[in-house]
Amino acid sequence: MPASRSRLRAATAVAAVAGVLALGGCAQAVPVTVAPYATDPVCADVVLTTPDTLGDDLDRVDTTSQATTAWGDPRAAVVLRCGVEPLPPTTERCVTVEAPDGTSVDWVVVADDPQDEQGSDWTFMTYGRVPAVEVRVPAEVATSHSSTSFVDALGPAVAHAPAERSCVGLTG
């Protein structure tokens, strides 16, 4: 029996260490401020149909708020929030982005600090869709991916929010 007890203790110790390592490896959730209209049922459709991966290597990570999702490193993640305040007519740069499936979405695109030599965070806000969707791309991601070209992959999900206006004549 002593040999059995010794094996049991060893197995229990190994299981305990494995449990601690597993808990330590849990992904950290990205803190995100909930949008004012996050409870709009369309936001559930938007978030649930977003891709699991953006670009080649930005995998989905957990967030802390309803109607949000994120991809990449939790310390510098691409964050989508549904239910933000829709934009009024604007003179900001507005572009129509077509997804591979033919879905097109109008986005107002703003570099948060275009003068920053290290690169700028980018904000993409749907134009003319209710509820509105915001996507924040940190400079680290925009720089390492050489662009924000993966935004087109969000088109099919964002298209769940009906388009009421377009950015025709607003391009800058």
CSV table of N, CA and C in Angstrom, one decimal:
chain,number,residue,atom,x,y,z
A,1,MET,N,0.8,-1.2,0.0
A,1,MET,CA,0.0,0.0,0.0
A,1,MET,C,0.8,1.3,0.0
A,2,PRO,N,2.0,1.3,0.7
A,2,PRO,CA,2.7,2.6,0.7
A,2,PRO,C,3.1,3.0,-0.7
A,3,ALA,N,3.5,2.1,-1.6
A,3,ALA,CA,3.8,2.4,-3.0
A,3,ALA,C,2.6,3.0,-3.7
A,4,SER,N,1.4,2.5,-3.4
A,4,SER,CA,0.2,3.0,-4.1
A,4,SER,C,-0.1,4.4,-3.6
A,5,ARG,N,0.1,4.6,-2.3
A,5,ARG,CA,-0.1,6.0,-1.7
A,5,ARG,C,0.9,7.0,-2.3
A,6,SER,N,2.1,6.6,-2.5
A,6,SER,CA,3.1,7.4,-3.0
A,6,SER,C,2.8,7.8,-4.5
A,7,ARG,N,2.3,6.8,-5.3
A,7,ARG,CA,1.9,7.1,-6.6
A,7,ARG,C,0.7,8.0,-6.7
A,8,LEU,N,-0.2,7.8,-5.8
A,8,LEU,CA,-1.4,8.7,-5.7
A,8,LEU,C,-1.0,10.1,-5.4
A,9,ARG,N,-0.1,10.3,-4.4
A,9,ARG,CA,0.4,11.6,-4.0
A,9,ARG,C,1.1,12.3,-5.2
A,10,ALA,N,1.9,11.5,-5.9
A,10,ALA,CA,2.6,12.0,-7.1
A,10,ALA,C,1.6,12.5,-8.2
A,11,ALA,N,0.7,11.6,-8.4
A,11,ALA,CA,-0.4,11.9,-9.4
A,11,ALA,C,-1.1,13.1,-9.0
A,12,THR,N,-1.5,13.3,-7.7
A,12,THR,CA,-2.2,14.4,-7.2
A,12,THR,C,-1.4,15.7,-7.4
A,13,ALA,N,-0.1,15.6,-7.1
A,13,ALA,CA,0.8,16.8,-7.2
A,13,ALA,C,0.9,17.2,-8.7
A,14,VAL,N,1.1,16.2,-9.5
A,14,VAL,CA,1.2,16.6,-11.0
A,14,VAL,C,-0.1,17.2,-11.4
A,15,ALA,N,-1.3,16.7,-11.0
A,15,ALA,CA,-2.6,17.3,-11.4
A,15,ALA,C,-2.7,18.7,-10.9
A,16,ALA,N,-2.3,18.9,-9.7
A,16,ALA,CA,-2.4,20.2,-9.1
A,16,ALA,C,-1.5,21.2,-9.8
A,17,VAL,N,-0.3,20.8,-10.1
A,17,VAL,CA,0.6,21.7,-10.9
A,17,VAL,C,0.0,22.0,-12.3
A,18,ALA,N,-0.5,21.0,-12.9
A,18,ALA,CA,-1.1,21.2,-14.2
A,18,ALA,C,-2.3,22.1,-14.2
A,19,GLY,N,-3.1,22.0,-13.1
A,19,GLY,CA,-4.2,22.9,-12.9
A,19,GLY,C,-3.8,24.3,-12.8
A,20,VAL,N,-2.8,24.6,-12.0
A,20,VAL,CA,-2.2,25.9,-11.7
A,20,VAL,C,-1.7,26.5,-13.0
A,21,LEU,N,-0.9,25.7,-13.8
A,21,LEU,CA,-0.4,26.2,-15.1
A,21,LEU,C,-1.5,26.5,-16.1
A,22,ALA,N,-2.6,25.6,-16.1
A,22,ALA,CA,-3.7,25.9,-17.0
A,22,ALA,C,-4.4,27.2,-16.6
A,23,LEU,N,-4.6,27.4,-15.3
A,23,LEU,CA,-5.2,28.7,-14.9
A,23,LEU,C,-4.4,29.9,-15.2
A,24,GLY,N,-3.1,29.7,-15.1
A,24,GLY,CA,-2.2,30.8,-15.4
A,24,GLY,C,-2.2,31.1,-16.9
A,25,GLY,N,-2.5,30.2,-17.7
A,25,GLY,CA,-2.5,30.4,-19.1
A,25,GLY,C,-3.8,30.9,-19.7
A,26,CYS,N,-4.8,31.1,-18.9
A,26,CYS,CA,-6.1,31.6,-19.3
A,26,CYS,C,-5.9,32.9,-20.0
A,27,ALA,N,-6.6,33.1,-21.1
A,27,ALA,CA,-6.5,34.3,-21.8
A,27,ALA,C,-7.1,35.5,-21.0
A,28,GLN,N,-6.5,36.6,-21.1
A,28,GLN,CA,-7.0,37.8,-20.4
A,28,GLN,C,-8.1,38.4,-21.3
A,29,ALA,N,-9.2,38.8,-20.7
A,29,ALA,CA,-10.3,39.5,-21.4
A,29,ALA,C,-9.9,41.0,-21.7
A,30,VAL,N,-10.3,41.4,-22.9
A,30,VAL,CA,-10.0,42.8,-23.2
A,30,VAL,C,-11.0,43.7,-22.6
A,31,PRO,N,-10.6,44.7,-21.8
A,31,PRO,CA,-11.6,45.6,-21.2
A,31,PRO,C,-12.2,46.5,-22.3
A,32,VAL,N,-13.5,46.6,-22.4
A,32,VAL,CA,-14.2,47.4,-23.4
A,32,VAL,C,-15.3,48.1,-22.8
A,33,THR,N,-15.5,49.4,-23.0
A,33,THR,CA,-16.6,50.1,-22.5
A,33,THR,C,-17.9,49.8,-23.4
A,34,VAL,N,-18.9,49.4,-22.7
A,34,VAL,CA,-20.2,49.1,-23.4
A,34,VAL,C,-20.7,50.3,-24.2
A,35,ALA,N,-21.2,50.1,-25.4
A,35,ALA,CA,-21.8,51.2,-26.2
A,35,ALA,C,-23.2,51.5,-25.7
A,36,PRO,N,-23.7,52.7,-25.9
A,36,PRO,CA,-25.0,53.1,-25.4
A,36,PRO,C,-26.2,52.3,-25.9
A,37,TYR,N,-26.1,51.7,-27.1
A,37,TYR,CA,-27.2,51.0,-27.7
A,37,TYR,C,-26.8,49.5,-27.9
A,38,ALA,N,-26.0,49.0,-27.0
A,38,ALA,CA,-25.5,47.6,-27.1
A,38,ALA,C,-26.6,46.6,-26.9
A,39,THR,N,-27.7,47.0,-26.3
A,39,THR,CA,-28.8,46.0,-26.1
A,39,THR,C,-29.7,45.8,-27.4
A,40,ASP,N,-29.4,46.6,-28.4
A,40,ASP,CA,-30.2,46.4,-29.7
A,40,ASP,C,-30.0,45.0,-30.1
A,41,PRO,N,-31.1,44.3,-30.4
A,41,PRO,CA,-31.0,42.9,-30.8
A,41,PRO,C,-30.1,42.7,-32.1
A,42,VAL,N,-30.0,43.7,-32.9
A,42,VAL,CA,-29.2,43.5,-34.1
A,42,VAL,C,-27.7,43.4,-33.7
A,43,CYS,N,-27.3,44.0,-32.6
A,43,CYS,CA,-25.9,43.8,-32.2
A,43,CYS,C,-25.5,42.4,-31.9
A,44,ALA,N,-26.5,41.6,-31.4
A,44,ALA,CA,-26.2,40.2,-31.2
A,44,ALA,C,-25.9,39.5,-32.5
A,45,ASP,N,-26.7,39.8,-33.5
A,45,ASP,CA,-26.4,39.2,-34.9
A,45,ASP,C,-25.0,39.7,-35.4
A,46,VAL,N,-24.7,40.9,-35.2
A,46,VAL,CA,-23.4,41.5,-35.7
A,46,VAL,C,-22.3,40.7,-35.0
A,47,VAL,N,-22.3,40.7,-33.7
A,47,VAL,CA,-21.2,40.1,-33.0
A,47,VAL,C,-21.1,38.6,-33.2
A,48,LEU,N,-22.2,37.9,-33.2
A,48,LEU,CA,-22.2,36.5,-33.4
A,48,LEU,C,-21.7,36.0,-34.8
A,49,THR,N,-21.8,36.9,-35.8
A,49,THR,CA,-21.4,36.5,-37.1
A,49,THR,C,-20.0,37.1,-37.5
A,50,THR,N,-19.3,37.7,-36.6
A,50,THR,CA,-18.0,38.2,-37.0
A,50,THR,C,-17.1,37.0,-37.1
A,51,PRO,N,-16.0,37.1,-37.9
A,51,PRO,CA,-15.1,36.0,-38.1
A,51,PRO,C,-14.3,35.7,-36.9
A,52,ASP,N,-13.9,34.4,-36.8
A,52,ASP,CA,-13.0,34.0,-35.6
A,52,ASP,C,-11.6,34.5,-35.7
A,53,THR,N,-11.2,34.8,-37.0
A,53,THR,CA,-9.8,35.3,-37.2
A,53,THR,C,-9.9,36.5,-38.2
A,54,LEU,N,-9.1,37.5,-37.9
A,54,LEU,CA,-9.0,38.7,-38.8
A,54,LEU,C,-7.6,38.6,-39.4
A,55,GLY,N,-7.5,38.8,-40.7
A,55,GLY,CA,-6.2,38.7,-41.4
A,55,GLY,C,-5.7,37.3,-41.2
A,56,ASP,N,-4.4,37.2,-41.2
A,56,ASP,CA,-3.7,35.9,-41.1
A,56,ASP,C,-3.6,35.4,-39.7
A,57,ASP,N,-3.5,36.3,-38.7
A,57,ASP,CA,-3.1,35.8,-37.4
A,57,ASP,C,-3.8,36.5,-36.2
A,58,LEU,N,-4.9,37.2,-36.4
A,58,LEU,CA,-5.5,37.9,-35.3
A,58,LEU,C,-6.7,37.1,-34.9
A,59,ASP,N,-6.5,36.2,-33.9
A,59,ASP,CA,-7.6,35.3,-33.4
A,59,ASP,C,-8.4,36.1,-32.4
A,60,ARG,N,-9.7,35.6,-32.3
A,60,ARG,CA,-10.7,36.2,-31.4
A,60,ARG,C,-10.2,36.0,-30.0
A,61,VAL,N,-10.4,37.1,-29.2
A,61,VAL,CA,-10.2,37.0,-27.7
A,61,VAL,C,-11.4,37.5,-27.0
A,62,ASP,N,-11.5,37.2,-25.7
A,62,ASP,CA,-12.7,37.6,-24.9
A,62,ASP,C,-12.7,39.1,-24.6
A,63,THR,N,-13.9,39.6,-24.5
A,63,THR,CA,-14.0,41.0,-24.0
A,63,THR,C,-14.9,41.0,-22.8
A,64,THR,N,-15.0,42.2,-22.1
A,64,THR,CA,-15.7,42.3,-20.9
A,64,THR,C,-17.1,42.9,-21.0
A,65,SER,N,-17.5,43.2,-22.2
A,65,SER,CA,-18.8,43.9,-22.4
A,65,SER,C,-19.7,43.3,-23.4
A,66,GLN,N,-21.0,43.5,-23.2
A,66,GLN,CA,-22.0,43.1,-24.2
A,66,GLN,C,-21.8,43.8,-25.5
A,67,ALA,N,-22.1,43.0,-26.6
A,67,ALA,CA,-22.1,43.6,-28.0
A,67,ALA,C,-20.7,44.0,-28.4
A,68,THR,N,-19.7,43.3,-27.9
A,68,THR,CA,-18.3,43.6,-28.3
A,68,THR,C,-17.6,42.3,-28.7
A,69,THR,N,-16.5,42.5,-29.4
A,69,THR,CA,-15.6,41.4,-29.7
A,69,THR,C,-14.3,41.9,-30.0
A,70,ALA,N,-13.2,41.1,-29.9
A,70,ALA,CA,-11.9,41.6,-30.2
A,70,ALA,C,-11.0,40.5,-30.8
A,71,TRP,N,-9.9,40.9,-31.4
A,71,TRP,CA,-9.0,40.0,-32.0
A,71,TRP,C,-7.6,40.4,-31.8
A,72,GLY,N,-6.7,39.4,-31.6
A,72,GLY,CA,-5.3,39.7,-31.4
A,72,GLY,C,-4.8,39.7,-30.0
A,73,ASP,N,-3.7,40.3,-29.7
A,73,ASP,CA,-3.2,40.3,-28.4
A,73,ASP,C,-4.1,41.2,-27.5
A,74,PRO,N,-4.5,40.7,-26.3
A,74,PRO,CA,-5.4,41.5,-25.4
A,74,PRO,C,-4.8,42.8,-25.0
A,75,ARG,N,-3.5,43.0,-25.1
A,75,ARG,CA,-2.9,44.3,-24.7
A,75,ARG,C,-3.0,45.3,-25.8
A,76,ALA,N,-3.2,44.8,-27.0
A,76,ALA,CA,-3.3,45.7,-28.2
A,76,ALA,C,-4.2,45.1,-29.2
A,77,ALA,N,-5.5,44.9,-28.9
A,77,ALA,CA,-6.4,44.2,-29.7
A,77,ALA,C,-7.2,45.1,-30.6
A,78,VAL,N,-7.6,44.5,-31.7
A,78,VAL,CA,-8.6,45.2,-32.6
A,78,VAL,C,-10.0,44.9,-31.9
A,79,VAL,N,-10.7,46.0,-31.6
A,79,VAL,CA,-11.9,45.9,-30.8
A,79,VAL,C,-13.1,46.4,-31.7
A,80,LEU,N,-14.2,45.6,-31.7
A,80,LEU,CA,-15.4,46.0,-32.3
A,80,LEU,C,-16.5,46.2,-31.2
A,81,ARG,N,-17.2,47.4,-31.3
A,81,ARG,CA,-18.3,47.7,-30.4
A,81,ARG,C,-19.5,47.9,-31.3
A,82,CYS,N,-20.6,47.3,-31.0
A,82,CYS,CA,-21.9,47.5,-31.7
A,82,CYS,C,-22.8,48.3,-30.8
A,83,GLY,N,-23.5,49.2,-31.4
A,83,GLY,CA,-24.5,50.0,-30.6
A,83,GLY,C,-23.9,51.4,-30.2
A,84,VAL,N,-22.9,51.8,-30.9
A,84,VAL,CA,-22.4,53.2,-30.6
A,84,VAL,C,-23.3,54.2,-31.3
A,85,GLU,N,-23.2,55.4,-30.9
A,85,GLU,CA,-24.0,56.5,-31.4
A,85,GLU,C,-23.8,56.6,-32.9
A,86,PRO,N,-24.8,56.6,-33.7
A,86,PRO,CA,-24.6,56.7,-35.2
A,86,PRO,C,-24.1,58.1,-35.5
A,87,LEU,N,-23.3,58.2,-36.5
A,87,LEU,CA,-22.7,59.5,-36.9
A,87,LEU,C,-23.7,60.3,-37.7
A,88,PRO,N,-23.7,61.6,-37.4
A,88,PRO,CA,-24.5,62.5,-38.3
A,88,PRO,C,-23.7,62.7,-39.6
A,89,PRO,N,-24.3,63.5,-40.5
A,89,PRO,CA,-23.5,63.8,-41.7
A,89,PRO,C,-22.1,64.4,-41.3
A,90,THR,N,-21.1,64.1,-42.0
A,90,THR,CA,-19.7,64.5,-41.6
A,90,THR,C,-18.9,64.8,-42.8
A,91,THR,N,-17.8,65.6,-42.5
A,91,THR,CA,-16.8,65.9,-43.5
A,91,THR,C,-15.6,65.0,-43.4
A,92,GLU,N,-15.6,64.1,-42.4
A,92,GLU,CA,-14.5,63.1,-42.3
A,92,GLU,C,-14.5,62.2,-43.5
A,93,ARG,N,-13.3,61.6,-43.7
A,93,ARG,CA,-13.1,60.6,-44.8
A,93,ARG,C,-14.1,59.4,-44.6
A,94,CYS,N,-14.9,59.2,-45.7
A,94,CYS,CA,-15.8,58.1,-45.7
A,94,CYS,C,-15.5,57.2,-46.9
A,95,VAL,N,-15.4,55.9,-46.7
A,95,VAL,CA,-15.1,55.0,-47.8
A,95,VAL,C,-16.0,53.8,-47.8
A,96,THR,N,-16.3,53.3,-49.0
A,96,THR,CA,-17.1,52.1,-49.1
A,96,THR,C,-16.1,50.9,-49.3
A,97,VAL,N,-16.3,50.0,-48.4
A,97,VAL,CA,-15.4,48.8,-48.4
A,97,VAL,C,-16.2,47.6,-48.8
A,98,GLU,N,-15.8,46.9,-49.8
A,98,GLU,CA,-16.5,45.7,-50.3
A,98,GLU,C,-15.8,44.5,-49.8
A,99,ALA,N,-16.6,43.6,-49.2
A,99,ALA,CA,-16.1,42.3,-48.8
A,99,ALA,C,-16.0,41.3,-49.9
A,100,PRO,N,-15.2,40.2,-49.7
A,100,PRO,CA,-15.1,39.2,-50.8
A,100,PRO,C,-16.5,38.7,-51.3
A,101,ASP,N,-17.5,38.6,-50.4
A,101,ASP,CA,-18.8,38.1,-50.7
A,101,ASP,C,-19.7,39.1,-51.4
A,102,GLY,N,-19.1,40.3,-51.7
A,102,GLY,CA,-19.9,41.4,-52.4
A,102,GLY,C,-20.6,42.4,-51.4
A,103,THR,N,-20.6,42.1,-50.1
A,103,THR,CA,-21.2,43.0,-49.2
A,103,THR,C,-20.4,44.2,-49.1
A,104,SER,N,-21.1,45.4,-49.1
A,104,SER,CA,-20.3,46.6,-49.0
A,104,SER,C,-20.8,47.4,-47.8
A,105,VAL,N,-19.9,48.0,-47.1
A,105,VAL,CA,-20.2,48.8,-45.9
A,105,VAL,C,-19.5,50.1,-46.0
A,106,ASP,N,-20.2,51.2,-45.6
A,106,ASP,CA,-19.6,52.5,-45.6
A,106,ASP,C,-19.0,52.8,-44.2
A,107,TRP,N,-17.7,53.2,-44.2
A,107,TRP,CA,-17.0,53.4,-43.0
A,107,TRP,C,-16.4,54.8,-43.0
A,108,VAL,N,-16.6,55.6,-41.9
A,108,VAL,CA,-15.8,56.8,-41.7
A,108,VAL,C,-14.5,56.4,-41.0
A,109,VAL,N,-13.4,56.8,-41.6
A,109,VAL,CA,-12.1,56.4,-41.2
A,109,VAL,C,-11.3,57.5,-40.6
A,110,VAL,N,-10.8,57.4,-39.4
A,110,VAL,CA,-10.1,58.5,-38.7
A,110,VAL,C,-8.8,57.9,-38.1
A,111,ALA,N,-7.7,58.5,-38.5
A,111,ALA,CA,-6.4,58.3,-37.8
A,111,ALA,C,-6.4,59.1,-36.5
A,112,ASP,N,-6.3,58.5,-35.3
A,112,ASP,CA,-6.4,59.2,-34.1
A,112,ASP,C,-5.3,60.2,-33.9
A,113,ASP,N,-4.1,59.9,-34.4
A,113,ASP,CA,-3.0,60.9,-34.3
A,113,ASP,C,-2.1,60.7,-35.5
A,114,PRO,N,-2.6,61.3,-36.7
A,114,PRO,CA,-1.8,61.1,-37.9
A,114,PRO,C,-0.4,61.7,-37.9
A,115,GLN,N,-0.1,62.5,-36.9
A,115,GLN,CA,1.3,63.1,-36.9
A,115,GLN,C,2.3,62.2,-36.1
A,116,ASP,N,1.8,61.1,-35.5
A,116,ASP,CA,2.6,60.2,-34.7
A,116,ASP,C,3.5,59.4,-35.6
A,117,GLU,N,4.9,59.6,-35.4
A,117,GLU,CA,5.8,58.9,-36.3
A,117,GLU,C,5.8,57.4,-36.1
A,118,GLN,N,5.4,56.9,-34.9
A,118,GLN,CA,5.3,55.5,-34.6
A,118,GLN,C,4.1,54.9,-35.2
A,119,GLY,N,3.2,55.6,-35.8
A,119,GLY,CA,2.0,55.1,-36.3
A,119,GLY,C,0.8,55.6,-35.5
A,120,SER,N,-0.4,55.5,-36.0
A,120,SER,CA,-1.5,56.0,-35.3
A,120,SER,C,-2.5,54.8,-35.1
A,121,ASP,N,-3.3,55.0,-34.0
A,121,ASP,CA,-4.5,54.1,-33.8
A,121,ASP,C,-5.5,54.6,-34.9
A,122,TRP,N,-6.3,53.7,-35.3
A,122,TRP,CA,-7.3,54.0,-36.3
A,122,TRP,C,-8.7,53.7,-35.8
A,123,THR,N,-9.7,54.5,-36.1
A,123,THR,CA,-11.1,54.2,-35.8
A,123,THR,C,-11.9,54.2,-37.0
A,124,PHE,N,-12.7,53.1,-37.2
A,124,PHE,CA,-13.6,52.9,-38.3
A,124,PHE,C,-15.0,52.9,-37.7
A,125,MET,N,-15.8,53.7,-38.2
A,125,MET,CA,-17.2,53.8,-37.7
A,125,MET,C,-18.1,53.7,-38.9
A,126,THR,N,-19.1,52.8,-38.8
A,126,THR,CA,-20.1,52.6,-39.9
A,126,THR,C,-20.8,53.9,-40.1
A,127,TYR,N,-21.1,54.2,-41.3
A,127,TYR,CA,-21.8,55.4,-41.7
A,127,TYR,C,-23.2,55.0,-42.2
A,128,GLY,N,-24.2,55.5,-41.7
A,128,GLY,CA,-25.6,55.3,-42.2
A,128,GLY,C,-26.2,54.0,-41.7
A,129,ARG,N,-25.6,53.2,-40.8
A,129,ARG,CA,-26.2,52.0,-40.3
A,129,ARG,C,-26.6,52.2,-38.9
A,130,VAL,N,-27.8,51.6,-38.6
A,130,VAL,CA,-28.3,51.6,-37.2
A,130,VAL,C,-28.7,50.2,-36.8
A,131,PRO,N,-28.1,49.8,-35.7
A,131,PRO,CA,-27.1,50.4,-34.8
A,131,PRO,C,-25.8,50.6,-35.5
A,132,ALA,N,-25.0,51.6,-35.1
A,132,ALA,CA,-23.7,51.8,-35.6
A,132,ALA,C,-22.7,50.9,-35.0
A,133,VAL,N,-21.6,50.6,-35.7
A,133,VAL,CA,-20.5,49.8,-35.3
A,133,VAL,C,-19.2,50.5,-35.4
A,134,GLU,N,-18.4,50.4,-34.3
A,134,GLU,CA,-17.1,51.0,-34.3
A,134,GLU,C,-16.0,49.9,-34.2
A,135,VAL,N,-15.0,50.1,-34.9
A,135,VAL,CA,-13.8,49.2,-34.9
A,135,VAL,C,-12.6,50.1,-34.6
A,136,ARG,N,-11.9,49.7,-33.5
A,136,ARG,CA,-10.7,50.4,-33.2
A,136,ARG,C,-9.5,49.5,-33.5
A,137,VAL,N,-8.5,50.0,-34.2
A,137,VAL,CA,-7.3,49.3,-34.6
A,137,VAL,C,-6.1,50.0,-34.0
A,138,PRO,N,-5.4,49.4,-33.0
A,138,PRO,CA,-4.3,50.0,-32.4
A,138,PRO,C,-3.1,50.1,-33.4
A,139,ALA,N,-2.3,51.1,-33.2
A,139,ALA,CA,-1.2,51.4,-34.1
A,139,ALA,C,-0.3,50.1,-34.3
A,140,GLU,N,-0.1,49.4,-33.2
A,140,GLU,CA,0.7,48.2,-33.2
A,140,GLU,C,0.2,47.2,-34.3
A,141,VAL,N,-1.1,47.1,-34.4
A,141,VAL,CA,-1.7,46.1,-35.4
A,141,VAL,C,-1.6,46.7,-36.8
A,142,ALA,N,-2.0,48.0,-36.9
A,142,ALA,CA,-2.0,48.6,-38.2
A,142,ALA,C,-0.6,48.6,-38.8
A,143,THR,N,0.4,48.8,-38.0
A,143,THR,CA,1.8,48.9,-38.4
A,143,THR,C,2.3,47.5,-38.8
A,144,SER,N,2.1,46.5,-37.9
A,144,SER,CA,2.6,45.1,-38.1
A,144,SER,C,1.9,44.4,-39.3
A,145,HIS,N,0.7,44.8,-39.6
A,145,HIS,CA,0.0,44.2,-40.7
A,145,HIS,C,0.0,45.1,-42.0
A,146,SER,N,0.8,46.2,-41.9
A,146,SER,CA,1.0,47.1,-43.0
A,146,SER,C,-0.2,47.7,-43.5
A,147,SER,N,-1.3,47.5,-42.9
A,147,SER,CA,-2.6,48.2,-43.3
A,147,SER,C,-3.7,47.7,-42.3
A,148,THR,N,-4.9,48.2,-42.6
A,148,THR,CA,-6.1,47.7,-41.9
A,148,THR,C,-7.0,47.0,-42.9
A,149,SER,N,-6.4,46.3,-43.9
A,149,SER,CA,-7.1,45.7,-45.0
A,149,SER,C,-8.1,44.6,-44.5
A,150,PHE,N,-7.9,44.1,-43.3
A,150,PHE,CA,-8.8,43.1,-42.8
A,150,PHE,C,-10.2,43.6,-42.5
A,151,VAL,N,-10.5,44.9,-42.5
A,151,VAL,CA,-11.8,45.4,-42.2
A,151,VAL,C,-12.8,44.9,-43.1
A,152,ASP,N,-12.4,44.6,-44.4
A,152,ASP,CA,-13.4,44.1,-45.3
A,152,ASP,C,-14.1,42.8,-44.8
A,153,ALA,N,-13.3,42.0,-44.0
A,153,ALA,CA,-13.9,40.7,-43.5
A,153,ALA,C,-15.0,40.9,-42.5
A,154,LEU,N,-15.2,42.1,-42.0
A,154,LEU,CA,-16.3,42.4,-41.1
A,154,LEU,C,-17.6,42.8,-41.8
A,155,GLY,N,-17.5,43.0,-43.1
A,155,GLY,CA,-18.7,43.5,-43.9
A,155,GLY,C,-19.9,42.6,-43.7
A,156,PRO,N,-19.8,41.2,-43.9
A,156,PRO,CA,-21.0,40.4,-43.8
A,156,PRO,C,-21.6,40.5,-42.4
A,157,ALA,N,-20.8,40.6,-41.3
A,157,ALA,CA,-21.4,40.7,-40.0
A,157,ALA,C,-22.1,42.1,-39.8
A,158,VAL,N,-21.4,43.1,-40.2
A,158,VAL,CA,-21.8,44.5,-40.0
A,158,VAL,C,-23.1,44.8,-40.8
A,159,ALA,N,-23.2,44.1,-41.9
A,159,ALA,CA,-24.4,44.3,-42.8
A,159,ALA,C,-25.7,43.8,-42.1
A,160,HIS,N,-25.6,43.2,-41.0
A,160,HIS,CA,-26.9,42.9,-40.2
A,160,HIS,C,-27.6,44.1,-39.8
A,161,ALA,N,-26.8,45.2,-39.5
A,161,ALA,CA,-27.3,46.5,-39.2
A,161,ALA,C,-27.8,47.2,-40.5
A,162,PRO,N,-29.1,47.5,-40.6
A,162,PRO,CA,-29.6,48.0,-41.9
A,162,PRO,C,-28.9,49.4,-42.2
A,163,ALA,N,-28.7,49.6,-43.5
A,163,ALA,CA,-28.1,50.8,-44.0
A,163,ALA,C,-29.3,51.8,-44.3
A,164,GLU,N,-29.2,52.9,-43.7
A,164,GLU,CA,-30.2,54.0,-43.9
A,164,GLU,C,-29.7,55.1,-44.7
A,165,ARG,N,-28.4,55.3,-44.8
A,165,ARG,CA,-27.7,56.3,-45.6
A,165,ARG,C,-26.4,55.8,-46.1
A,166,SER,N,-25.8,56.5,-47.1
A,166,SER,CA,-24.5,56.1,-47.6
A,166,SER,C,-23.6,57.3,-47.6
A,167,CYS,N,-22.3,57.0,-47.8
A,167,CYS,CA,-21.3,58.1,-47.8
A,167,CYS,C,-21.1,58.6,-49.2
A,168,VAL,N,-21.9,58.4,-50.1
A,168,VAL,CA,-21.8,59.0,-51.4
A,168,VAL,C,-21.7,60.5,-51.3
A,169,GLY,N,-20.7,61.1,-51.9
A,169,GLY,CA,-20.5,62.5,-51.8
A,169,GLY,C,-19.8,63.0,-50.5
A,170,LEU,N,-19.5,62.0,-49.6
A,170,LEU,CA,-18.8,62.3,-48.4
A,170,LEU,C,-17.3,61.9,-48.4
A,171,THR,N,-16.9,61.3,-49.5
A,171,THR,CA,-15.5,60.7,-49.5
A,171,THR,C,-14.5,61.9,-49.4
A,172,GLY,N,-13.4,61.6,-48.7
A,172,GLY,CA,-12.4,62.7,-48.6
A,172,GLY,C,-11.1,62.2,-48.9
